[in-house]
mmCIF file of C-alpha atoms in Angstrom:
data_model
loop_
_atom_site.group_PDB
_atom_site.id
_atom_site.type_symbol
_atom_site.label_atom_id
_atom_site.label_comp_id
_atom_site.label_asym_id
_atom_site.label_seq_id
_atom_site.Cartn_x
_atom_site.Cartn_y
_atom_site.Cartn_z
ATOM 1 C CA MET O 204 137.213 88.171 96.545
ATOM 2 C CA ASP O 205 136.567 92.013 96.060
ATOM 3 C CA GLU O 206 134.773 94.155 98.704
ATOM 4 C CA ILE O 207 131.116 93.442 97.396
ATOM 5 C CA GLU O 208 131.562 89.421 97.035
ATOM 6 C CA ILE O 209 132.975 89.472 100.800
ATOM 7 C CA ARG O 210 129.954 91.475 101.897
ATOM 8 C CA GLN O 211 127.848 88.768 100.193
ATOM 9 C CA ALA O 212 129.257 86.150 101.564
ATOM 10 C CA LEU O 213 128.992 87.301 105.151
ATOM 11 C CA LEU O 214 125.441 88.123 104.783
ATOM 12 C CA SER O 215 124.456 84.572 102.922
ATOM 13 C CA SER O 216 126.526 82.929 106.353
ATOM 14 C CA ARG O 217 123.844 84.620 108.398
ATOM 15 C CA PRO O 218 122.918 81.744 111.046
ATOM 16 C CA GLN O 219 119.460 80.446 111.148
ATOM 17 C CA ARG O 220 117.489 81.391 113.638
ATOM 18 C CA PHE O 221 115.323 78.818 115.924
ATOM 19 C CA GLU O 222 112.555 78.952 114.579
ATOM 20 C CA GLU O 223 113.495 79.029 110.866
ATOM 21 C CA LEU O 224 115.317 75.656 111.375
ATOM 22 C CA PRO O 225 113.711 72.167 109.553
ATOM 23 C CA VAL O 226 111.787 69.735 112.284
ATOM 24 C CA LEU O 227 113.808 66.787 111.425
ATOM 25 C CA ALA O 228 111.680 63.910 112.201
ATOM 26 C CA ALA O 229 110.532 60.562 110.853
ATOM 27 C CA ASN O 230 106.939 61.276 110.747
ATOM 28 C CA ILE O 231 107.378 64.517 108.407
ATOM 29 C CA ARG O 232 104.119 63.623 106.632
ATOM 30 C CA GLU O 233 102.165 63.394 109.694
ATOM 31 C CA ILE O 234 103.924 66.657 110.951
ATOM 32 C CA ILE O 235 102.673 68.651 107.650
ATOM 33 C CA ASP O 236 99.197 67.267 107.887
ATOM 34 C CA ASN O 237 98.933 68.491 111.481
ATOM 35 C CA LEU O 238 99.537 72.013 110.321
ATOM 36 C CA ASP O 239 96.452 74.071 109.341
ATOM 37 C CA LEU O 240 97.188 77.309 107.257
ATOM 38 C CA LYS O 241 93.605 78.518 106.441
ATOM 39 C CA PRO O 242 93.167 80.665 109.495
ATOM 40 C CA VAL O 243 96.691 82.069 108.782
ATOM 41 C CA CYS O 244 95.861 82.891 105.046
ATOM 42 C CA GLU O 245 92.697 84.406 106.396
ATOM 43 C CA ARG O 246 93.983 86.820 108.836
ATOM 44 C CA LEU O 247 96.926 87.513 106.369
ATOM 45 C CA GLY O 248 94.313 88.054 103.272
ATOM 46 C CA LYS O 249 95.951 85.427 101.298
ATOM 47 C CA PRO O 250 94.227 82.958 99.213
ATOM 48 C CA TYR O 251 94.085 79.623 100.595
ATOM 49 C CA SER O 252 94.380 76.284 98.516
ATOM 50 C CA SER O 253 94.156 72.837 99.950
ATOM 51 C CA ASP O 254 96.039 71.814 96.924
ATOM 52 C CA PRO O 255 99.396 70.069 98.103
ATOM 53 C CA GLU O 256 101.492 72.085 95.688
ATOM 54 C CA LYS O 257 100.053 75.426 96.307
ATOM 55 C CA SER O 258 99.574 74.556 100.108
ATOM 56 C CA SER O 259 103.663 73.806 99.957
ATOM 57 C CA GLU O 260 104.238 77.121 98.311
ATOM 58 C CA ILE O 261 102.342 79.223 100.977
ATOM 59 C CA MET O 262 104.179 77.538 103.707
ATOM 60 C CA ILE O 263 107.470 78.061 102.046
ATOM 61 C CA ASP O 264 106.647 81.990 101.049
ATOM 62 C CA LEU O 265 105.941 82.184 105.089
ATOM 63 C CA ARG O 266 108.761 80.192 106.105
ATOM 64 C CA PHE O 267 106.551 77.716 107.683
ATOM 65 C CA ALA O 268 108.623 75.098 105.609
ATOM 66 C CA THR O 269 111.822 74.782 103.476
ATOM 67 C CA ARG O 270 112.318 72.655 100.301
ATOM 68 C CA THR O 271 114.875 70.078 99.994
ATOM 69 C CA PRO O 272 115.308 68.077 96.632
ATOM 70 C CA ALA O 273 113.359 65.032 98.165
ATOM 71 C CA GLN O 274 110.558 66.769 100.212
ATOM 72 C CA ILE O 275 109.030 69.594 102.171
ATOM 73 C CA ILE O 276 109.937 69.914 105.918
ATOM 74 C CA PRO O 277 108.003 72.173 108.121
ATOM 75 C CA THR O 278 110.131 74.573 110.224
ATOM 76 C CA PHE O 279 109.622 75.166 114.086
ATOM 77 C CA LEU O 280 108.073 78.565 112.950
ATOM 78 C CA GLY O 281 105.218 76.626 111.087
ATOM 79 C CA VAL O 282 104.591 74.475 114.011
ATOM 80 C CA ILE O 283 104.521 77.083 116.910
ATOM 81 C CA ILE O 284 102.080 79.046 114.543
ATOM 82 C CA THR O 285 99.885 76.653 112.477
ATOM 83 C CA SER O 286 99.672 73.189 114.730
ATOM 84 C CA LYS O 287 96.762 71.701 115.374
ATOM 85 C CA ASP O 288 98.204 69.715 118.249
ATOM 86 C CA PHE O 289 101.745 70.067 119.578
ATOM 87 C CA GLY O 290 101.574 66.899 120.933
ATOM 88 C CA LYS O 291 102.112 65.286 117.637
ATOM 89 C CA VAL O 292 105.266 66.807 117.115
ATOM 90 C CA SER O 293 108.108 65.305 119.145
ATOM 91 C CA GLY O 294 110.095 67.866 121.418
ATOM 92 C CA CYS O 295 107.137 70.597 121.100
ATOM 93 C CA GLU O 296 104.809 69.151 123.300
ATOM 94 C CA ARG O 297 104.992 71.929 125.676
ATOM 95 C CA TYR O 298 105.311 74.618 123.464
ATOM 96 C CA GLY O 299 101.493 76.056 124.316
ATOM 97 C CA VAL O 300 100.504 77.840 127.289
ATOM 98 C CA LYS O 301 99.202 76.622 130.797
ATOM 99 C CA MET O 302 96.611 78.464 132.638
ATOM 100 C CA THR O 303 95.490 78.080 136.216
ATOM 101 C CA GLN O 304 93.503 79.906 138.347
ATOM 102 C CA TYR O 305 94.292 79.820 142.111
ATOM 103 C CA ILE O 306 91.890 80.362 145.342
ATOM 104 C CA GLY O 307 93.568 83.374 147.234
ATOM 105 C CA THR O 308 96.923 84.936 146.805
ATOM 106 C CA SER O 309 99.186 81.986 147.161
ATOM 107 C CA LYS O 310 99.469 78.534 145.023
ATOM 108 C CA LEU O 311 98.345 75.914 147.514
ATOM 109 C CA SER O 312 94.763 75.674 146.120
ATOM 110 C CA ALA O 313 94.037 75.779 142.449
ATOM 111 C CA GLN O 314 90.535 76.260 141.144
ATOM 112 C CA LYS O 315 90.916 76.066 137.290
ATOM 113 C CA GLU O 316 93.361 74.736 135.174
ATOM 114 C CA LYS O 317 93.635 74.941 131.360
ATOM 115 C CA ILE O 318 96.361 73.585 128.602
ATOM 116 C CA TYR O 319 96.263 75.097 125.180
ATOM 117 C CA THR O 320 98.489 72.632 122.659
ATOM 118 C CA GLN O 321 97.416 74.220 119.766
ATOM 119 C CA GLY O 322 99.581 76.799 117.519
ATOM 120 C CA PHE O 323 99.019 80.427 118.417
ATOM 121 C CA VAL O 324 96.869 81.409 115.186
ATOM 122 C CA HIS O 325 93.977 78.673 116.555
ATOM 123 C CA SER O 326 94.553 79.180 120.328
ATOM 124 C CA PHE O 327 95.693 82.728 121.246
ATOM 125 C CA ASP O 328 92.609 84.478 120.985
ATOM 126 C CA GLN O 329 90.971 81.584 122.963
ATOM 127 C CA ILE O 330 93.227 81.956 125.871
ATOM 128 C CA ILE O 331 92.603 85.526 126.124
ATOM 129 C CA ASP O 332 88.662 85.211 126.391
ATOM 130 C CA ASP O 333 89.311 82.605 128.675
ATOM 131 C CA LEU O 334 91.940 84.845 130.759
ATOM 132 C CA ILE O 335 88.807 87.670 130.515
ATOM 133 C CA GLY O 336 86.326 85.142 131.651
ATOM 134 C CA MET O 337 88.459 84.415 134.879
ATOM 135 C CA ILE O 338 89.165 87.944 136.026
ATOM 136 C CA PRO O 339 87.049 90.021 138.338
ATOM 137 C CA TYR O 340 84.760 92.881 136.805
ATOM 138 C CA SER O 341 84.029 95.961 138.037
ATOM 139 C CA GLU O 342 80.806 98.305 137.248
ATOM 140 C CA VAL O 343 81.211 101.664 136.088
ATOM 141 C CA ILE O 344 78.595 104.354 134.732
ATOM 142 C CA GLU O 345 79.493 105.846 131.623
ATOM 143 C CA LYS O 346 77.161 108.148 129.696
ATOM 144 C CA ALA O 347 74.338 107.090 132.236
ATOM 145 C CA THR O 348 74.942 103.597 131.361
ATOM 146 C CA ARG O 349 76.255 101.091 133.477
ATOM 147 C CA LYS O 350 78.916 98.846 132.126
ATOM 148 C CA ARG O 351 81.069 95.793 133.582
ATOM 149 C CA VAL O 352 84.820 96.328 132.737
ATOM 150 C CA PRO O 353 87.657 93.773 133.702
ATOM 151 C CA MET O 354 89.815 94.661 136.560
ATOM 152 C CA TYR O 355 92.840 94.495 134.333
ATOM 153 C CA PRO O 356 93.195 96.099 130.735
ATOM 154 C CA VAL O 357 92.529 93.742 128.271
ATOM 155 C CA LYS O 358 95.057 95.419 125.702
ATOM 156 C CA ALA O 359 97.795 95.115 128.421
ATOM 157 C CA LEU O 360 96.967 91.554 129.176
ATOM 158 C CA ARG O 361 97.346 90.613 125.420
ATOM 159 C CA GLU O 362 100.374 92.493 124.962
ATOM 160 C CA LEU O 363 102.237 90.387 127.870
ATOM 161 C CA ILE O 364 100.887 87.231 126.795
ATOM 162 C CA ALA O 365 101.897 88.045 123.082
ATOM 163 C CA ASN O 366 105.244 88.923 124.428
ATOM 164 C CA ALA O 367 105.696 85.505 126.549
ATOM 165 C CA VAL O 368 104.739 83.649 123.248
ATOM 166 C CA ILE O 369 107.173 85.636 121.185
ATOM 167 C CA HIS O 370 110.342 85.812 123.506
ATOM 168 C CA ARG O 371 110.295 82.211 125.109
ATOM 169 C CA ASP O 372 113.265 79.918 124.666
ATOM 170 C CA TYR O 373 112.083 77.335 122.239
ATOM 171 C CA SER O 374 114.965 75.232 122.684
ATOM 172 C CA ARG O 375 113.739 74.077 125.856
ATOM 173 C CA THR O 376 111.407 71.549 126.269
ATOM 174 C CA ASP O 377 110.608 71.057 129.907
ATOM 175 C CA SER O 378 108.254 74.102 130.406
ATOM 176 C CA SER O 379 105.495 76.338 128.947
ATOM 177 C CA VAL O 380 104.311 79.504 129.421
ATOM 178 C CA GLN O 381 102.441 80.113 132.448
ATOM 179 C CA ILE O 382 99.620 82.128 133.164
ATOM 180 C CA GLU O 383 98.637 82.438 136.878
ATOM 181 C CA ILE O 384 95.606 84.348 138.292
ATOM 182 C CA PHE O 385 95.337 84.835 141.930
ATOM 183 C CA GLU O 386 93.012 86.963 143.789
ATOM 184 C CA ASP O 387 95.289 90.028 144.022
ATOM 185 C CA ARG O 388 97.429 89.791 140.853
ATOM 186 C CA ILE O 389 98.049 88.106 137.433
ATOM 187 C CA GLU O 390 101.451 86.394 136.821
ATOM 188 C CA ILE O 391 102.739 85.664 133.036
ATOM 189 C CA THR O 392 105.919 83.681 132.761
ATOM 190 C CA ASN O 393 107.970 82.318 130.147
ATOM 191 C CA PRO O 394 111.006 79.697 129.737
ATOM 192 C CA GLY O 395 114.081 81.828 128.994
ATOM 193 C CA SER O 396 115.786 84.804 130.823
ATOM 194 C CA LEU O 397 116.099 88.501 129.559
ATOM 195 C CA LEU O 398 118.439 88.462 126.681
ATOM 196 C CA PRO O 399 122.230 89.698 127.758
ATOM 197 C CA GLY O 400 122.582 93.404 127.219
ATOM 198 C CA MET O 401 119.086 94.135 127.818
ATOM 199 C CA ASP O 402 118.186 96.282 131.031
ATOM 200 C CA ILE O 403 114.890 95.327 133.079
ATOM 201 C CA ASP O 404 114.338 99.026 134.168
ATOM 202 C CA ARG O 405 114.549 100.447 130.512
ATOM 203 C CA LEU O 406 112.193 97.764 128.831
ATOM 204 C CA ILE O 407 109.741 100.802 128.333
ATOM 205 C CA ASP O 408 111.985 103.078 125.953
ATOM 206 C CA GLN O 409 114.534 100.227 125.103
ATOM 207 C CA GLN O 410 115.511 99.450 121.678
ATOM 208 C CA PRO O 411 113.534 95.849 121.257
ATOM 209 C CA ARG O 412 115.312 92.764 121.081
ATOM 210 C CA THR O 413 113.992 89.139 120.605
ATOM 211 C CA ARG O 414 115.756 85.779 120.288
ATOM 212 C CA ASN O 415 112.765 84.797 117.781
ATOM 213 C CA GLU O 416 112.855 87.627 115.410
ATOM 214 C CA VAL O 417 110.767 85.741 112.559
ATOM 215 C CA LEU O 418 108.098 84.500 115.209
ATOM 216 C CA ALA O 419 107.802 88.174 116.445
ATOM 217 C CA SER O 420 107.223 89.349 112.483
ATOM 218 C CA ARG O 421 104.867 86.933 112.088
ATOM 219 C CA MET O 422 102.956 87.599 115.302
ATOM 220 C CA ARG O 423 102.384 91.436 114.233
ATOM 221 C CA GLU O 424 101.526 90.732 110.864
ATOM 222 C CA LEU O 425 98.701 88.117 112.260
ATOM 223 C CA GLY O 426 97.558 90.868 114.479
ATOM 224 C CA PHE O 427 98.653 89.412 117.996
ATOM 225 C CA CYS O 428 100.623 91.953 119.353
ATOM 226 C CA GLU O 429 101.688 95.929 118.841
ATOM 227 C CA GLU O 430 104.230 97.122 116.216
ATOM 228 C CA ARG O 431 107.621 96.792 116.899
ATOM 229 C CA GLY O 432 108.759 98.777 120.042
ATOM 230 C CA SER O 433 105.667 99.894 121.594
ATOM 231 C CA GLY O 434 104.103 96.833 123.409
ATOM 232 C CA ILE O 435 105.770 97.493 126.847
ATOM 233 C CA ASP O 436 104.961 101.395 126.522
ATOM 234 C CA LYS O 437 101.382 100.190 125.572
ATOM 235 C CA VAL O 438 101.152 98.040 128.664
ATOM 236 C CA ALA O 439 102.051 101.335 131.240
ATOM 237 C CA PHE O 440 99.984 103.286 129.081
ATOM 238 C CA GLU O 441 96.877 100.964 129.870
ATOM 239 C CA LEU O 442 97.835 100.527 133.403
ATOM 240 C CA GLU O 443 97.746 104.429 134.013
ATOM 241 C CA LEU O 444 94.259 104.555 132.716
ATOM 242 C CA TYR O 445 93.067 102.084 134.883
ATOM 243 C CA GLY O 446 95.045 103.346 137.999
ATOM 244 C CA LEU O 447 96.372 100.139 138.492
ATOM 245 C CA PRO O 448 100.196 99.765 140.118
ATOM 246 C CA ALA O 449 103.199 99.516 137.564
ATOM 247 C CA VAL O 450 104.012 96.416 136.020
ATOM 248 C CA THR O 451 106.662 94.110 137.539
ATOM 249 C CA PHE O 452 109.288 92.595 135.536
ATOM 250 C CA ASP O 453 111.475 89.685 136.932
ATOM 251 C CA SER O 454 114.492 87.939 134.999
ATOM 252 C CA PHE O 455 115.704 84.670 136.244
ATOM 253 C CA ALA O 456 118.409 82.400 135.007
ATOM 254 C CA ASP O 457 115.999 80.491 133.045
ATOM 255 C CA SER O 458 112.597 82.670 132.984
ATOM 256 C CA PHE O 459 111.191 85.829 132.660
ATOM 257 C CA LYS O 460 107.987 86.955 134.694
ATOM 258 C CA ALA O 461 105.504 90.015 134.356
ATOM 259 C CA THR O 462 103.157 90.543 137.014
ATOM 260 C CA LEU O 463 100.238 92.870 136.823
ATOM 261 C CA TYR O 464 98.575 93.867 140.352
ATOM 262 C CA GLY O 465 94.711 94.828 141.136
ATOM 263 C CA PRO O 466 93.627 97.735 142.265
ATOM 264 C CA LYS O 467 95.813 99.264 145.186
ATOM 265 C CA GLU O 468 95.344 102.423 147.212
ATOM 266 C CA TYR O 469 98.101 104.402 147.857
ATOM 267 C CA LYS O 470 98.236 103.951 151.612
ATOM 268 C CA LYS O 471 98.216 99.940 150.957
ATOM 269 C CA MET O 472 101.052 100.196 148.398
ATOM 270 C CA SER O 473 104.545 98.784 149.151
ATOM 271 C CA GLN O 474 107.281 101.685 149.157
ATOM 272 C CA VAL O 475 108.936 99.597 145.986
ATOM 273 C CA GLU O 476 105.476 99.662 144.208
ATOM 274 C CA ARG O 477 105.107 103.480 144.745
ATOM 275 C CA LEU O 478 108.734 103.963 143.408
ATOM 276 C CA ARG O 479 108.280 101.777 140.437
ATOM 277 C CA THR O 480 105.113 103.239 139.446
ATOM 278 C CA ALA O 481 106.532 106.883 139.778
ATOM 279 C CA TYR O 482 109.275 105.555 137.703
ATOM 280 C CA GLN O 483 107.662 104.319 134.858
ATOM 281 C CA HIS O 484 105.318 107.023 134.695
ATOM 282 C CA THR O 485 108.042 109.227 134.357
ATOM 283 C CA CYS O 486 109.719 106.922 131.713
ATOM 284 C CA LEU O 487 106.174 106.793 129.554
ATOM 285 C CA HIS O 488 105.875 110.648 129.610
ATOM 286 C CA TYR O 489 109.280 110.906 128.490
ATOM 287 C CA VAL O 490 108.859 108.722 125.442
ATOM 288 C CA MET O 491 105.273 110.151 124.506
ATOM 289 C CA LYS O 492 107.214 113.576 124.843
ATOM 290 C CA LYS O 493 105.274 114.862 127.857
ATOM 291 C CA GLU O 494 105.973 116.437 131.125
ATOM 292 C CA VAL O 495 105.906 114.716 134.525
ATOM 293 C CA THR O 496 105.124 117.116 137.260
ATOM 294 C CA ASN O 497 103.726 116.609 140.895
ATOM 295 C CA ALA O 498 100.307 117.134 139.656
ATOM 296 C CA SER O 499 100.618 114.782 136.882
ATOM 297 C CA LEU O 500 102.058 111.947 139.220
ATOM 298 C CA ARG O 501 99.180 112.869 141.704
ATOM 299 C CA GLU O 502 96.801 112.080 139.343
ATOM 300 C CA ARG O 503 98.267 108.758 138.433
ATOM 301 C CA LEU O 504 98.606 107.807 141.973
ATOM 302 C CA LYS O 505 94.594 108.935 142.321
ATOM 303 C CA LEU O 506 95.594 111.278 145.301
ATOM 304 C CA SER O 507 93.983 114.587 145.989
ATOM 305 C CA GLU O 508 95.345 118.223 145.600
ATOM 306 C CA SER O 509 95.801 118.199 149.457
ATOM 307 C CA GLN O 510 97.961 115.290 149.481
ATOM 308 C CA SER O 511 100.602 116.710 146.866
ATOM 309 C CA GLN O 512 103.195 116.549 149.964
ATOM 310 C CA LEU O 513 102.978 112.847 149.657
ATOM 311 C CA VAL O 514 103.904 113.003 146.042
ATOM 312 C CA SER O 515 106.496 115.456 146.801
ATOM 313 C CA LYS O 516 107.925 113.054 149.410
ATOM 314 C CA LEU O 517 107.795 109.983 146.887
ATOM 315 C CA ILE O 518 109.598 112.257 144.077
ATOM 316 C CA ARG O 519 112.618 112.942 146.544
ATOM 317 C CA GLN O 520 112.728 109.301 147.194
ATOM 318 C CA CYS O 521 113.183 108.493 143.441
ATOM 319 C CA ILE O 522 115.567 111.037 143.120
ATOM 320 C CA GLN O 523 117.873 109.715 145.727
ATOM 321 C CA ARG O 524 117.298 106.405 144.502
ATOM 322 C CA ASN O 525 118.552 107.488 141.286
ATOM 323 C CA LEU O 526 115.492 107.082 139.587
ATOM 324 C CA ILE O 527 114.285 110.062 137.812
ATOM 325 C CA LYS O 528 115.914 113.665 137.824
ATOM 326 C CA VAL O 529 114.745 117.359 137.691
ATOM 327 C CA ALA O 530 114.478 118.283 133.802
ATOM 328 C CA ASN O 531 114.687 121.990 134.539
ATOM 329 C CA PRO O 532 116.846 122.928 137.732
ATOM 330 C CA GLY O 533 116.302 126.488 139.014
ATOM 331 C CA ALA O 534 112.531 126.642 138.152
ATOM 332 C CA SER O 535 110.388 127.560 141.491
ATOM 333 C CA PRO O 536 108.970 124.545 142.940
ATOM 334 C CA ARG O 537 105.463 124.886 140.950
ATOM 335 C CA TYR O 538 106.892 124.530 137.453
ATOM 336 C CA ILE O 539 109.642 121.627 138.088
ATOM 337 C CA ARG O 540 109.500 119.084 135.595
ATOM 338 C CA TYR O 541 110.908 115.534 135.748
ATOM 339 C CA VAL O 542 112.584 112.821 133.652
ATOM 340 C CA PRO O 543 114.066 109.623 134.042
ATOM 341 C CA VAL O 544 117.788 109.690 135.308
ATOM 342 C CA TRP O 545 118.852 108.109 132.160
ATOM 343 C CA ALA O 546 117.214 110.689 129.816
#
């Protein structure tokens, strides 16, 4: 083989991603009938046809199915996105989302619970709408008009839930994506830990990776999440607009969790929350080509100018913990700028 032939052979030998694999089952016809392409075509601006042959071509084009000499076989991608009921596909019963609202700050007493068992082109917007209906609202005055605003930024919630759906480990059939609503926070957990090589402290600027690349691409095309690589940045930005503490990420052996916290005054924030908020503020400003100063961090934390010493103390603690560093050593205190320690 010459060099070109070797390169082509290597490219063609790329292993299939999980979502591209065919769903092998005895009831293939039933599974295909369980898939609904119409909302996908509407979102993508593609012509829809109920004709079986044309429908099959659309499915193959979108990688929702693969063709064999004998028949059309749906892929896991097709099931995940277009299924009308995950329960009709053996092994996929827990591919949906479970949302639980608790009373208070613990899991001792659940107030509401709902399980979404449809593919995400059918259920994603409903999940967001239901979640918004469960979270508290506050009233603000804007241009002499009183408005009710959700306590948490909807864009941040939408992005984190999309991330959970996209990055979950679909080879696991024992757990669903969990959305848990508490009095003081919202936790979003997906099966599957952070991918090897990913740094939990660098999610704002790190080159994005996903175990479900084809699913991620389809979800972006369908408008359920941000463009590649901008999602966590958007979450951090929205939390700054709302003046909420920074998002917390936790990676466990078999799951990954993102936690959003409700409004909290600086004096009631823990030291860890203060450090995390200062660090993410610095990371976000760095990737946005903006400068971080005592004043910008003070504004982020909703502190007055007379409280600048509190911010100066927090900055020193961030530097001591190797989170941020001075960008312009030697500058007078008034003009010091800060960047992440990895910058």
